[in-house]
Amino acid sequence: MGSESNGDRDDGSQQSDFDDWRGNAREELNKYLPLYKAALEGNWEMAKDFFDNVDEKAVAARITFSSETALHVAAGAGHLMFMKNLMKLLKPKQLEIKNKEGETALQNAVIAGNFEAVKAMVEKNPKLTLIPDNYGWIPLVNASKYASVKEEKKEMIDYLYSVTRENDVDNRPSAFSGNLGAQVICSIIGTGFYDIAHDMVQRYPDLATVTDNNGVSALEMMAGSPHAFLSGTQLAFWEHMGNYWVGKPADIEKAGESLKAGIPSRVPFIKQLHNKKLMNEEAVALVKCICEKIISSMSSSEVEEFFQRTNILGTATKSGTVELVTECLENFPDLVWVRMGEEGHNVFMSAVQERQEKIFNLVYKISGYRKKLEASIDFSNNTILHLAAKLESRSKLSSVTCIALKVQREIQWFKEVESIVPPSHGLLRNREGDTAQDIFEDKEHKKLFFDGKRWMTDTSQALAFVSALILTVVFAATFTVPGGTYSDNNDINRGIPIFLHKNSFLLFAVSNAVALFSSTSSLLMFLALLTSQYEHGDFLRSLPKRLIIGLVTLFISIITMMVAFCATLATYLGPRFTWIPIPLSMVASVPVCMFLCTHLPMFVKMVRCTYGRGIFRR
């Protein structure tokens, strides 16, 4: 920065001032206490009286243990009029005074989200936008790190970006280059304002490849932000329908016009979906722009070294950022062979280890060297089958609803990888002397299999108990029909139900019979689960199939039992209260809905994983 040498000199003199001030801090603090209270409360009259009658130089004095001036205090408290009045008494240079953290009053106002105060200070001294604190952060970085509400933060960042850019014209080195530039763009990406970051990369192409203090680049920040892309956005069913209604993701401008037209803008969730779409498109556009800048500024060897050094693909694979991996491999096809990390995994091996099926399928489809990828071995002599045999990361496992599905998912991964690797790899031992099968069964998944067995038996016991209760009730109802039977020994109708010819009785008989048969079936299925051998392979199809059949028949038995109950009451009360079936049906649906809401999500997911296209969509 052009003012860096002056800034260093000022910092040295300010440090001396800090030391002198701390020497008599207690006395100074007592003296400036009324001014501090006035600034904290925004009481300009009290402050003006202090300046006129106590100390006129106190306008720029440090009045707290943190070495803050009255302007710092007022900026942090958000008192705009107090600040404007105080700035009339200050010289532009005095606005550059820093506190103990190296922050100017502008940075305090930025952190507090006081936009009007920020504009007033920048207008008085534009150089404030280029002054860093002790962490090397300029106000633009402070805004992206700390500003509160997202809409206000966007407005603040837009403004600071524009004025910083204007004031940075003659600044050398630029605030948008080197380590500081990397901090700026990474912080902007971290807030989710990808359109601003896109503009930065277009204006300052070097930002595509520079790294911050932690060695993180703009592209790696995007790699670690799966929520910014469509592949990492979890949408509910109604959101998918709304997504279809708004339009295709690429048609953002048309969607925007649709919103402005009126109806969608008054529907909150449609507007929210549009904002998600817009964010997805902006994120993809930013990644494309960064890749274009990398292509134009680096040779093939430099590209390989850059991706190895920054671990962009490793981060993207771990996070499941499919769009970024797609863009990188389309622009730099050789990256599929780049070794990453201490273990030397390529992107295909990382996809297996991190259980990212979308990236696995992507790399497997686009690569023209499948056999070579399938035979990949890392620095520890692990094949991709060894990696599939290792336990999935906790973050991925926690996203699966029940332990049985976690076990099933792990087996599916192992079987899928086993089907594509060379047969000899099943016998290969890694550096620790283990085959993939040894790792899968004896080391990594032993506890998971035990937990899966326990969950399956506990669930089966609980559901078997419910099935037995329903079976007992409906079996008893078979012999104690509503209204009873004719009991006169001389009557030819002896033993025949009295309400036999009523429709409600017929409904009772049919629903009770269905409840009896379905509860018996579900009980038998759950008993079969309890007596199962629980071999590892059983979790793939056999056990889920039995649980699915048991749940379906249990659902049916619960529904038909409630129908039989309602039919019985309608038989008794119908002649007097003809309206009774409607409220009875509504009340009876409550426990049915409660049971469905509790178990249906797990049931649907289990059916999809067992009988659907599977996690590999094949």
PDB file of C-alpha atoms in Angstrom, residues 145-427:
ATOM      1  CA  LYS A 145     -16.238 -10.649   8.704  1.00  0.00           C
ATOM      2  CA  TYR A 146     -18.409  -8.828  11.229  1.00  0.00           C
ATOM      3  CA  ALA A 147     -21.291  -6.828   9.742  1.00  0.00           C
ATOM      4  CA  SER A 148     -24.605  -8.264  10.906  1.00  0.00           C
ATOM      5  CA  VAL A 149     -27.757  -8.453   8.771  1.00  0.00           C
ATOM      6  CA  LYS A 150     -27.041  -9.827   5.291  1.00  0.00           C
ATOM      7  CA  GLU A 151     -28.931  -7.127   3.342  1.00  0.00           C
ATOM      8  CA  GLU A 152     -27.184  -4.347   5.284  1.00  0.00           C
ATOM      9  CA  LYS A 153     -23.866  -6.165   4.961  1.00  0.00           C
ATOM     10  CA  LYS A 154     -24.264  -6.311   1.164  1.00  0.00           C
ATOM     11  CA  GLU A 155     -24.917  -2.583   1.007  1.00  0.00           C
ATOM     12  CA  MET A 156     -21.931  -1.875   3.261  1.00  0.00           C
ATOM     13  CA  ILE A 157     -19.587  -4.156   1.304  1.00  0.00           C
ATOM     14  CA  ASP A 158     -20.722  -2.738  -2.039  1.00  0.00           C
ATOM     15  CA  TYR A 159     -19.983   0.771  -0.849  1.00  0.00           C
ATOM     16  CA  LEU A 160     -16.614  -0.026   0.745  1.00  0.00           C
ATOM     17  CA  TYR A 161     -15.574  -2.021  -2.321  1.00  0.00           C
ATOM     18  CA  SER A 162     -16.327   0.909  -4.624  1.00  0.00           C
ATOM     19  CA  VAL A 163     -14.558   3.545  -2.500  1.00  0.00           C
ATOM     20  CA  THR A 164     -11.605   1.265  -1.732  1.00  0.00           C
ATOM     21  CA  ARG A 165     -11.233   0.606  -5.455  1.00  0.00           C
ATOM     22  CA  GLU A 166     -11.311   4.338  -6.210  1.00  0.00           C
ATOM     23  CA  ASN A 167      -8.749   5.175  -3.517  1.00  0.00           C
ATOM     24  CA  ASP A 168      -6.528   2.260  -4.504  1.00  0.00           C
ATOM     25  CA  VAL A 169      -5.645   3.635  -7.945  1.00  0.00           C
ATOM     26  CA  ASP A 170      -2.276   5.096  -6.921  1.00  0.00           C
ATOM     27  CA  ASN A 171      -1.695   2.673  -4.070  1.00  0.00           C
ATOM     28  CA  ARG A 172       1.328   0.346  -4.349  1.00  0.00           C
ATOM     29  CA  PRO A 173       1.085  -2.451  -3.537  1.00  0.00           C
ATOM     30  CA  SER A 174      -2.622  -2.575  -4.278  1.00  0.00           C
ATOM     31  CA  ALA A 175      -5.148  -3.592  -1.659  1.00  0.00           C
ATOM     32  CA  PHE A 176      -6.417  -6.077  -4.252  1.00  0.00           C
ATOM     33  CA  SER A 177      -3.147  -7.903  -4.771  1.00  0.00           C
ATOM     34  CA  GLY A 178      -0.922 -10.254  -2.835  1.00  0.00           C
ATOM     35  CA  ASN A 179      -1.787 -11.521   0.622  1.00  0.00           C
ATOM     36  CA  LEU A 180      -4.125  -8.626   1.430  1.00  0.00           C
ATOM     37  CA  GLY A 181      -6.005  -9.101  -1.836  1.00  0.00           C
ATOM     38  CA  ALA A 182      -6.446 -12.796  -1.015  1.00  0.00           C
ATOM     39  CA  GLN A 183      -7.838 -11.886   2.416  1.00  0.00           C
ATOM     40  CA  VAL A 184     -10.269  -9.465   0.795  1.00  0.00           C
ATOM     41  CA  ILE A 185     -11.675 -11.851  -1.817  1.00  0.00           C
ATOM     42  CA  CYS A 186     -11.737 -14.850   0.536  1.00  0.00           C
ATOM     43  CA  SER A 187     -13.675 -12.845   3.112  1.00  0.00           C
ATOM     44  CA  ILE A 188     -16.135 -11.687   0.439  1.00  0.00           C
ATOM     45  CA  ILE A 189     -16.633 -15.268  -0.750  1.00  0.00           C
ATOM     46  CA  GLY A 190     -17.128 -16.322   2.864  1.00  0.00           C
ATOM     47  CA  THR A 191     -20.110 -13.960   3.135  1.00  0.00           C
ATOM     48  CA  GLY A 192     -21.734 -15.459   0.019  1.00  0.00           C
ATOM     49  CA  PHE A 193     -21.555 -12.350  -2.186  1.00  0.00           C
ATOM     50  CA  TYR A 194     -20.239 -14.153  -5.243  1.00  0.00           C
ATOM     51  CA  ASP A 195     -21.240 -11.387  -7.648  1.00  0.00           C
ATOM     52  CA  ILE A 196     -18.880  -8.954  -5.892  1.00  0.00           C
ATOM     53  CA  ALA A 197     -16.100 -11.557  -5.865  1.00  0.00           C
ATOM     54  CA  HIS A 198     -16.733 -12.162  -9.587  1.00  0.00           C
ATOM     55  CA  ASP A 199     -16.298  -8.471 -10.309  1.00  0.00           C
ATOM     56  CA  MET A 200     -13.077  -8.454  -8.269  1.00  0.00           C
ATOM     57  CA  VAL A 201     -11.569 -11.320 -10.256  1.00  0.00           C
ATOM     58  CA  GLN A 202     -12.490  -9.657 -13.528  1.00  0.00           C
ATOM     59  CA  ARG A 203     -10.874  -6.361 -12.475  1.00  0.00           C
ATOM     60  CA  TYR A 204      -7.894  -7.920 -10.699  1.00  0.00           C
ATOM     61  CA  PRO A 205      -7.046 -11.264 -12.393  1.00  0.00           C
ATOM     62  CA  ASP A 206      -4.245 -12.021  -9.923  1.00  0.00           C
ATOM     63  CA  LEU A 207      -6.890 -12.640  -7.267  1.00  0.00           C
ATOM     64  CA  ALA A 208      -7.671 -15.934  -9.014  1.00  0.00           C
ATOM     65  CA  THR A 209      -4.420 -17.484  -7.778  1.00  0.00           C
ATOM     66  CA  VAL A 210      -3.152 -15.553  -4.741  1.00  0.00           C
ATOM     67  CA  THR A 211      -3.401 -17.138  -1.281  1.00  0.00           C
ATOM     68  CA  ASP A 212      -3.965 -15.646   2.165  1.00  0.00           C
ATOM     69  CA  ASN A 213      -1.981 -16.206   5.374  1.00  0.00           C
ATOM     70  CA  ASN A 214      -3.377 -19.727   5.672  1.00  0.00           C
ATOM     71  CA  GLY A 215      -2.540 -20.646   2.084  1.00  0.00           C
ATOM     72  CA  VAL A 216      -6.211 -20.520   1.032  1.00  0.00           C
ATOM     73  CA  SER A 217      -7.144 -19.216  -2.421  1.00  0.00           C
ATOM     74  CA  ALA A 218     -10.458 -17.949  -3.782  1.00  0.00           C
ATOM     75  CA  LEU A 219     -11.089 -21.238  -5.596  1.00  0.00           C
ATOM     76  CA  GLU A 220     -10.463 -23.247  -2.433  1.00  0.00           C
ATOM     77  CA  MET A 221     -12.957 -21.033  -0.587  1.00  0.00           C
ATOM     78  CA  MET A 222     -15.502 -21.925  -3.263  1.00  0.00           C
ATOM     79  CA  ALA A 223     -14.520 -25.587  -2.982  1.00  0.00           C
ATOM     80  CA  GLY A 224     -15.395 -25.481   0.722  1.00  0.00           C
ATOM     81  CA  SER A 225     -18.804 -23.869   0.098  1.00  0.00           C
ATOM     82  CA  PRO A 226     -21.071 -26.680  -1.198  1.00  0.00           C
ATOM     83  CA  HIS A 227     -24.180 -24.766  -0.109  1.00  0.00           C
ATOM     84  CA  ALA A 228     -23.406 -22.185  -2.823  1.00  0.00           C
ATOM     85  CA  PHE A 229     -24.085 -24.750  -5.552  1.00  0.00           C
ATOM     86  CA  LEU A 230     -27.191 -26.616  -6.604  1.00  0.00           C
ATOM     87  CA  SER A 231     -25.588 -29.995  -5.857  1.00  0.00           C
ATOM     88  CA  GLY A 232     -25.029 -28.998  -2.226  1.00  0.00           C
ATOM     89  CA  THR A 233     -28.461 -27.451  -1.670  1.00  0.00           C
ATOM     90  CA  GLN A 234     -30.913 -29.707   0.138  1.00  0.00           C
ATOM     91  CA  LEU A 235     -34.409 -29.003  -1.182  1.00  0.00           C
ATOM     92  CA  ALA A 236     -37.663 -30.353   0.197  1.00  0.00           C
ATOM     93  CA  PHE A 237     -40.340 -31.698  -2.155  1.00  0.00           C
ATOM     94  CA  TRP A 238     -42.263 -28.424  -2.241  1.00  0.00           C
ATOM     95  CA  GLU A 239     -38.997 -26.568  -2.955  1.00  0.00           C
ATOM     96  CA  HIS A 240     -38.332 -28.832  -5.939  1.00  0.00           C
ATOM     97  CA  MET A 241     -41.801 -28.015  -7.253  1.00  0.00           C
ATOM     98  CA  GLY A 242     -41.204 -24.311  -6.675  1.00  0.00           C
ATOM     99  CA  ASN A 243     -37.827 -24.623  -8.360  1.00  0.00           C
ATOM    100  CA  TYR A 244     -39.527 -26.048 -11.434  1.00  0.00           C
ATOM    101  CA  TRP A 245     -42.108 -23.255 -11.406  1.00  0.00           C
ATOM    102  CA  VAL A 246     -39.519 -20.480 -11.221  1.00  0.00           C
ATOM    103  CA  GLY A 247     -37.655 -21.934 -14.205  1.00  0.00           C
ATOM    104  CA  LYS A 248     -34.347 -23.453 -15.153  1.00  0.00           C
ATOM    105  CA  PRO A 249     -31.305 -22.415 -13.092  1.00  0.00           C
ATOM    106  CA  ALA A 250     -29.601 -20.908 -16.122  1.00  0.00           C
ATOM    107  CA  ASP A 251     -32.534 -18.630 -16.858  1.00  0.00           C
ATOM    108  CA  ILE A 252     -31.865 -16.226 -14.009  1.00  0.00           C
ATOM    109  CA  GLU A 253     -32.707 -13.032 -15.856  1.00  0.00           C
ATOM    110  CA  LYS A 254     -36.049 -14.421 -16.941  1.00  0.00           C
ATOM    111  CA  ALA A 255     -36.737 -15.594 -13.395  1.00  0.00           C
ATOM    112  CA  GLY A 256     -35.863 -12.123 -12.147  1.00  0.00           C
ATOM    113  CA  GLU A 257     -38.323 -10.522 -14.564  1.00  0.00           C
ATOM    114  CA  SER A 258     -40.922 -13.015 -13.410  1.00  0.00           C
ATOM    115  CA  LEU A 259     -40.394 -11.943  -9.821  1.00  0.00           C
ATOM    116  CA  LYS A 260     -40.718  -8.286 -10.675  1.00  0.00           C
ATOM    117  CA  ALA A 261     -43.933  -9.021 -12.507  1.00  0.00           C
ATOM    118  CA  GLY A 262     -45.778  -9.272  -9.216  1.00  0.00           C
ATOM    119  CA  ILE A 263     -47.186 -12.627  -8.129  1.00  0.00           C
ATOM    120  CA  PRO A 264     -43.994 -14.522  -7.195  1.00  0.00           C
ATOM    121  CA  SER A 265     -42.562 -11.517  -5.364  1.00  0.00           C
ATOM    122  CA  ARG A 266     -45.525 -11.716  -3.003  1.00  0.00           C
ATOM    123  CA  VAL A 267     -44.905 -15.418  -2.327  1.00  0.00           C
ATOM    124  CA  PRO A 268     -42.031 -15.601   0.217  1.00  0.00           C
ATOM    125  CA  PHE A 269     -40.832 -19.132  -0.527  1.00  0.00           C
ATOM    126  CA  ILE A 270     -40.809 -18.511  -4.311  1.00  0.00           C
ATOM    127  CA  LYS A 271     -38.709 -15.410  -3.734  1.00  0.00           C
ATOM    128  CA  GLN A 272     -36.418 -17.428  -1.474  1.00  0.00           C
ATOM    129  CA  LEU A 273     -36.033 -20.088  -4.155  1.00  0.00           C
ATOM    130  CA  HIS A 274     -35.208 -17.426  -6.724  1.00  0.00           C
ATOM    131  CA  ASN A 275     -32.504 -16.065  -4.409  1.00  0.00           C
ATOM    132  CA  LYS A 276     -31.061 -19.566  -4.056  1.00  0.00           C
ATOM    133  CA  LYS A 277     -31.075 -19.966  -7.832  1.00  0.00           C
ATOM    134  CA  LEU A 278     -29.360 -16.630  -8.253  1.00  0.00           C
ATOM    135  CA  MET A 279     -26.720 -17.542  -5.702  1.00  0.00           C
ATOM    136  CA  ASN A 280     -26.092 -20.881  -7.452  1.00  0.00           C
ATOM    137  CA  GLU A 281     -25.661 -19.164 -10.809  1.00  0.00           C
ATOM    138  CA  GLU A 282     -23.357 -16.503  -9.370  1.00  0.00           C
ATOM    139  CA  ALA A 283     -21.215 -19.177  -7.699  1.00  0.00           C
ATOM    140  CA  VAL A 284     -20.846 -21.146 -10.936  1.00  0.00           C
ATOM    141  CA  ALA A 285     -20.058 -17.944 -12.867  1.00  0.00           C
ATOM    142  CA  LEU A 286     -17.345 -17.075 -10.326  1.00  0.00           C
ATOM    143  CA  VAL A 287     -15.747 -20.527 -10.626  1.00  0.00           C
ATOM    144  CA  LYS A 288     -15.791 -20.295 -14.426  1.00  0.00           C
ATOM    145  CA  CYS A 289     -14.191 -16.856 -14.283  1.00  0.00           C
ATOM    146  CA  ILE A 290     -11.426 -18.039 -11.919  1.00  0.00           C
ATOM    147  CA  CYS A 291     -10.665 -21.032 -14.150  1.00  0.00           C
ATOM    148  CA  GLU A 292     -10.455 -18.739 -17.200  1.00  0.00           C
ATOM    149  CA  LYS A 293      -7.964 -16.487 -15.407  1.00  0.00           C
ATOM    150  CA  ILE A 294      -5.890 -19.509 -14.376  1.00  0.00           C
ATOM    151  CA  ILE A 295      -5.807 -20.763 -17.980  1.00  0.00           C
ATOM    152  CA  SER A 296      -4.650 -17.386 -19.276  1.00  0.00           C
ATOM    153  CA  SER A 297      -1.959 -16.833 -16.646  1.00  0.00           C
ATOM    154  CA  MET A 298      -0.405 -20.260 -15.969  1.00  0.00           C
ATOM    155  CA  SER A 299       1.344 -23.024 -17.865  1.00  0.00           C
ATOM    156  CA  SER A 300       0.337 -26.681 -17.468  1.00  0.00           C
ATOM    157  CA  SER A 301       3.082 -27.352 -14.923  1.00  0.00           C
ATOM    158  CA  GLU A 302       2.166 -24.239 -12.950  1.00  0.00           C
ATOM    159  CA  VAL A 303      -1.494 -25.289 -12.923  1.00  0.00           C
ATOM    160  CA  GLU A 304      -0.572 -28.711 -11.537  1.00  0.00           C
ATOM    161  CA  GLU A 305       1.685 -27.167  -8.890  1.00  0.00           C
ATOM    162  CA  PHE A 306      -1.034 -24.659  -7.934  1.00  0.00           C
ATOM    163  CA  PHE A 307      -3.688 -27.330  -7.423  1.00  0.00           C
ATOM    164  CA  GLN A 308      -1.289 -29.541  -5.465  1.00  0.00           C
ATOM    165  CA  ARG A 309      -0.198 -26.685  -3.230  1.00  0.00           C
ATOM    166  CA  THR A 310      -3.684 -25.392  -2.483  1.00  0.00           C
ATOM    167  CA  ASN A 311      -5.489 -28.779  -2.259  1.00  0.00           C
ATOM    168  CA  ILE A 312      -8.505 -27.322  -4.064  1.00  0.00           C
ATOM    169  CA  LEU A 313      -9.706 -30.635  -5.478  1.00  0.00           C
ATOM    170  CA  GLY A 314      -9.261 -32.365  -2.137  1.00  0.00           C
ATOM    171  CA  THR A 315     -11.417 -29.745  -0.419  1.00  0.00           C
ATOM    172  CA  ALA A 316     -14.018 -29.824  -3.208  1.00  0.00           C
ATOM    173  CA  THR A 317     -14.217 -33.619  -3.094  1.00  0.00           C
ATOM    174  CA  LYS A 318     -14.555 -33.708   0.675  1.00  0.00           C
ATOM    175  CA  SER A 319     -17.283 -31.048   0.562  1.00  0.00           C
ATOM    176  CA  GLY A 320     -19.064 -32.598  -2.409  1.00  0.00           C
ATOM    177  CA  THR A 321     -18.820 -29.475  -4.582  1.00  0.00           C
ATOM    178  CA  VAL A 322     -19.657 -31.227  -7.856  1.00  0.00           C
ATOM    179  CA  GLU A 323     -19.919 -28.117 -10.048  1.00  0.00           C
ATOM    180  CA  LEU A 324     -16.433 -26.960  -9.115  1.00  0.00           C
ATOM    181  CA  VAL A 325     -14.880 -30.373  -9.744  1.00  0.00           C
ATOM    182  CA  THR A 326     -16.693 -30.548 -13.088  1.00  0.00           C
ATOM    183  CA  GLU A 327     -15.430 -27.126 -14.145  1.00  0.00           C
ATOM    184  CA  CYS A 328     -11.857 -27.876 -13.079  1.00  0.00           C
ATOM    185  CA  LEU A 329     -11.705 -31.229 -14.864  1.00  0.00           C
ATOM    186  CA  GLU A 330     -13.253 -29.786 -18.017  1.00  0.00           C
ATOM    187  CA  ASN A 331     -10.658 -26.998 -18.131  1.00  0.00           C
ATOM    188  CA  PHE A 332      -7.733 -29.049 -16.802  1.00  0.00           C
ATOM    189  CA  PRO A 333      -8.328 -32.746 -17.657  1.00  0.00           C
ATOM    190  CA  ASP A 334      -4.933 -33.839 -16.348  1.00  0.00           C
ATOM    191  CA  LEU A 335      -5.939 -32.857 -12.809  1.00  0.00           C
ATOM    192  CA  VAL A 336      -7.620 -36.245 -12.481  1.00  0.00           C
ATOM    193  CA  TRP A 337      -4.114 -37.698 -11.985  1.00  0.00           C
ATOM    194  CA  VAL A 338      -2.812 -35.067  -9.565  1.00  0.00           C
ATOM    195  CA  ARG A 339      -1.794 -36.579  -6.224  1.00  0.00           C
ATOM    196  CA  MET A 340      -3.103 -34.702  -3.200  1.00  0.00           C
ATOM    197  CA  GLY A 341      -2.241 -34.746   0.482  1.00  0.00           C
ATOM    198  CA  GLU A 342       0.187 -36.899   2.419  1.00  0.00           C
ATOM    199  CA  GLU A 343      -1.368 -40.141   1.178  1.00  0.00           C
ATOM    200  CA  GLY A 344      -1.153 -39.173  -2.502  1.00  0.00           C
ATOM    201  CA  HIS A 345      -4.800 -39.640  -3.424  1.00  0.00           C
ATOM    202  CA  ASN A 346      -6.104 -38.535  -6.811  1.00  0.00           C
ATOM    203  CA  VAL A 347      -9.603 -37.080  -7.108  1.00  0.00           C
ATOM    204  CA  PHE A 348     -11.126 -40.518  -7.848  1.00  0.00           C
ATOM    205  CA  MET A 349      -9.578 -42.043  -4.712  1.00  0.00           C
ATOM    206  CA  SER A 350     -10.682 -39.049  -2.648  1.00  0.00           C
ATOM    207  CA  ALA A 351     -14.246 -39.464  -3.921  1.00  0.00           C
ATOM    208  CA  VAL A 352     -14.217 -43.079  -2.705  1.00  0.00           C
ATOM    209  CA  GLN A 353     -12.709 -42.211   0.668  1.00  0.00           C
ATOM    210  CA  GLU A 354     -15.129 -39.322   1.264  1.00  0.00           C
ATOM    211  CA  ARG A 355     -18.139 -41.295  -0.107  1.00  0.00           C
ATOM    212  CA  GLN A 356     -18.999 -38.636  -2.689  1.00  0.00           C
ATOM    213  CA  GLU A 357     -20.962 -40.706  -5.169  1.00  0.00           C
ATOM    214  CA  LYS A 358     -21.724 -37.773  -7.490  1.00  0.00           C
ATOM    215  CA  ILE A 359     -18.035 -36.968  -7.927  1.00  0.00           C
ATOM    216  CA  PHE A 360     -17.257 -40.698  -8.192  1.00  0.00           C
ATOM    217  CA  ASN A 361     -19.741 -41.055 -11.056  1.00  0.00           C
ATOM    218  CA  LEU A 362     -18.559 -37.829 -12.664  1.00  0.00           C
ATOM    219  CA  VAL A 363     -14.890 -38.816 -12.763  1.00  0.00           C
ATOM    220  CA  TYR A 364     -15.679 -42.386 -13.750  1.00  0.00           C
ATOM    221  CA  LYS A 365     -17.780 -41.248 -16.718  1.00  0.00           C
ATOM    222  CA  ILE A 366     -15.580 -38.484 -18.127  1.00  0.00           C
ATOM    223  CA  SER A 367     -12.216 -40.160 -17.813  1.00  0.00           C
ATOM    224  CA  GLY A 368     -10.889 -42.064 -20.791  1.00  0.00           C
ATOM    225  CA  TYR A 369      -8.568 -44.089 -18.568  1.00  0.00           C
ATOM    226  CA  ARG A 370     -11.011 -46.001 -16.393  1.00  0.00           C
ATOM    227  CA  LYS A 371      -8.841 -49.068 -15.969  1.00  0.00           C
ATOM    228  CA  LYS A 372      -5.950 -46.931 -14.808  1.00  0.00           C
ATOM    229  CA  LEU A 373      -8.189 -45.107 -12.327  1.00  0.00           C
ATOM    230  CA  GLU A 374      -9.595 -48.405 -11.054  1.00  0.00           C
ATOM    231  CA  ALA A 375      -6.064 -49.651 -10.418  1.00  0.00           C
ATOM    232  CA  SER A 376      -4.946 -46.523  -8.500  1.00  0.00           C
ATOM    233  CA  ILE A 377      -2.743 -47.139  -5.455  1.00  0.00           C
ATOM    234  CA  ASP A 378      -1.701 -44.464  -2.926  1.00  0.00           C
ATOM    235  CA  PHE A 379       1.616 -43.984  -1.098  1.00  0.00           C
ATOM    236  CA  SER A 380       0.573 -46.471   1.629  1.00  0.00           C
ATOM    237  CA  ASN A 381      -0.157 -49.168  -0.959  1.00  0.00           C
ATOM    238  CA  ASN A 382      -3.897 -48.766  -0.456  1.00  0.00           C
ATOM    239  CA  THR A 383      -6.088 -49.548  -3.461  1.00  0.00           C
ATOM    240  CA  ILE A 384      -9.445 -47.833  -3.932  1.00  0.00           C
ATOM    241  CA  LEU A 385     -10.975 -51.005  -2.454  1.00  0.00           C
ATOM    242  CA  HIS A 386      -8.978 -50.400   0.737  1.00  0.00           C
ATOM    243  CA  LEU A 387     -10.369 -46.859   0.829  1.00  0.00           C
ATOM    244  CA  ALA A 388     -13.912 -48.149   0.325  1.00  0.00           C
ATOM    245  CA  ALA A 389     -13.321 -50.597   3.190  1.00  0.00           C
ATOM    246  CA  LYS A 390     -12.531 -47.772   5.598  1.00  0.00           C
ATOM    247  CA  LEU A 391     -15.346 -46.266   7.630  1.00  0.00           C
ATOM    248  CA  GLU A 392     -17.063 -43.268   6.114  1.00  0.00           C
ATOM    249  CA  SER A 393     -16.392 -39.898   7.743  1.00  0.00           C
ATOM    250  CA  ARG A 394     -18.618 -39.052  10.706  1.00  0.00           C
ATOM    251  CA  SER A 395     -20.010 -35.944   9.009  1.00  0.00           C
ATOM    252  CA  LYS A 396     -21.366 -38.035   6.134  1.00  0.00           C
ATOM    253  CA  LEU A 397     -22.627 -40.833   8.369  1.00  0.00           C
ATOM    254  CA  SER A 398     -24.511 -38.380  10.563  1.00  0.00           C
ATOM    255  CA  SER A 399     -26.567 -37.294   7.541  1.00  0.00           C
ATOM    256  CA  VAL A 400     -28.039 -40.817   7.238  1.00  0.00           C
ATOM    257  CA  THR A 401     -31.214 -41.288   9.283  1.00  0.00           C
ATOM    258  CA  CYS A 402     -30.736 -44.702  10.897  1.00  0.00           C
ATOM    259  CA  ILE A 403     -27.862 -47.054  11.612  1.00  0.00           C
ATOM    260  CA  ALA A 404     -29.233 -49.834   9.391  1.00  0.00           C
ATOM    261  CA  LEU A 405     -29.090 -47.489   6.406  1.00  0.00           C
ATOM    262  CA  LYS A 406     -25.559 -46.465   7.359  1.00  0.00           C
ATOM    263  CA  VAL A 407     -24.491 -50.114   7.320  1.00  0.00           C
ATOM    264  CA  GLN A 408     -26.298 -50.652   4.025  1.00  0.00           C
ATOM    265  CA  ARG A 409     -24.625 -47.595   2.496  1.00  0.00           C
ATOM    266  CA  GLU A 410     -21.166 -48.782   3.535  1.00  0.00           C
ATOM    267  CA  ILE A 411     -21.804 -52.242   2.040  1.00  0.00           C
ATOM    268  CA  GLN A 412     -23.106 -50.690  -1.185  1.00  0.00           C
ATOM    269  CA  TRP A 413     -19.937 -48.633  -1.531  1.00  0.00           C
ATOM    270  CA  PHE A 414     -17.690 -51.626  -0.878  1.00  0.00           C
ATOM    271  CA  LYS A 415     -19.589 -53.846  -3.333  1.00  0.00           C
ATOM    272  CA  GLU A 416     -19.643 -51.155  -6.021  1.00  0.00           C
ATOM    273  CA  VAL A 417     -15.898 -50.529  -5.820  1.00  0.00           C
ATOM    274  CA  GLU A 418     -15.227 -54.264  -5.584  1.00  0.00           C
ATOM    275  CA  SER A 419     -17.082 -54.741  -8.875  1.00  0.00           C
ATOM    276  CA  ILE A 420     -14.808 -52.347 -10.820  1.00  0.00           C
ATOM    277  CA  VAL A 421     -11.313 -52.988  -9.409  1.00  0.00           C
ATOM    278  CA  PRO A 422      -9.042 -55.676 -10.875  1.00  0.00           C
ATOM    279  CA  PRO A 423      -9.720 -59.016  -9.112  1.00  0.00           C
ATOM    280  CA  SER A 424      -6.146 -59.152  -7.844  1.00  0.00           C
ATOM    281  CA  HIS A 425      -6.686 -55.993  -5.798  1.00  0.00           C
ATOM    282  CA  GLY A 426      -8.943 -57.922  -3.452  1.00  0.00           C
ATOM    283  CA  LEU A 427      -5.857 -59.861  -2.311  1.00  0.00           C
TER     284      LEU A 427
END
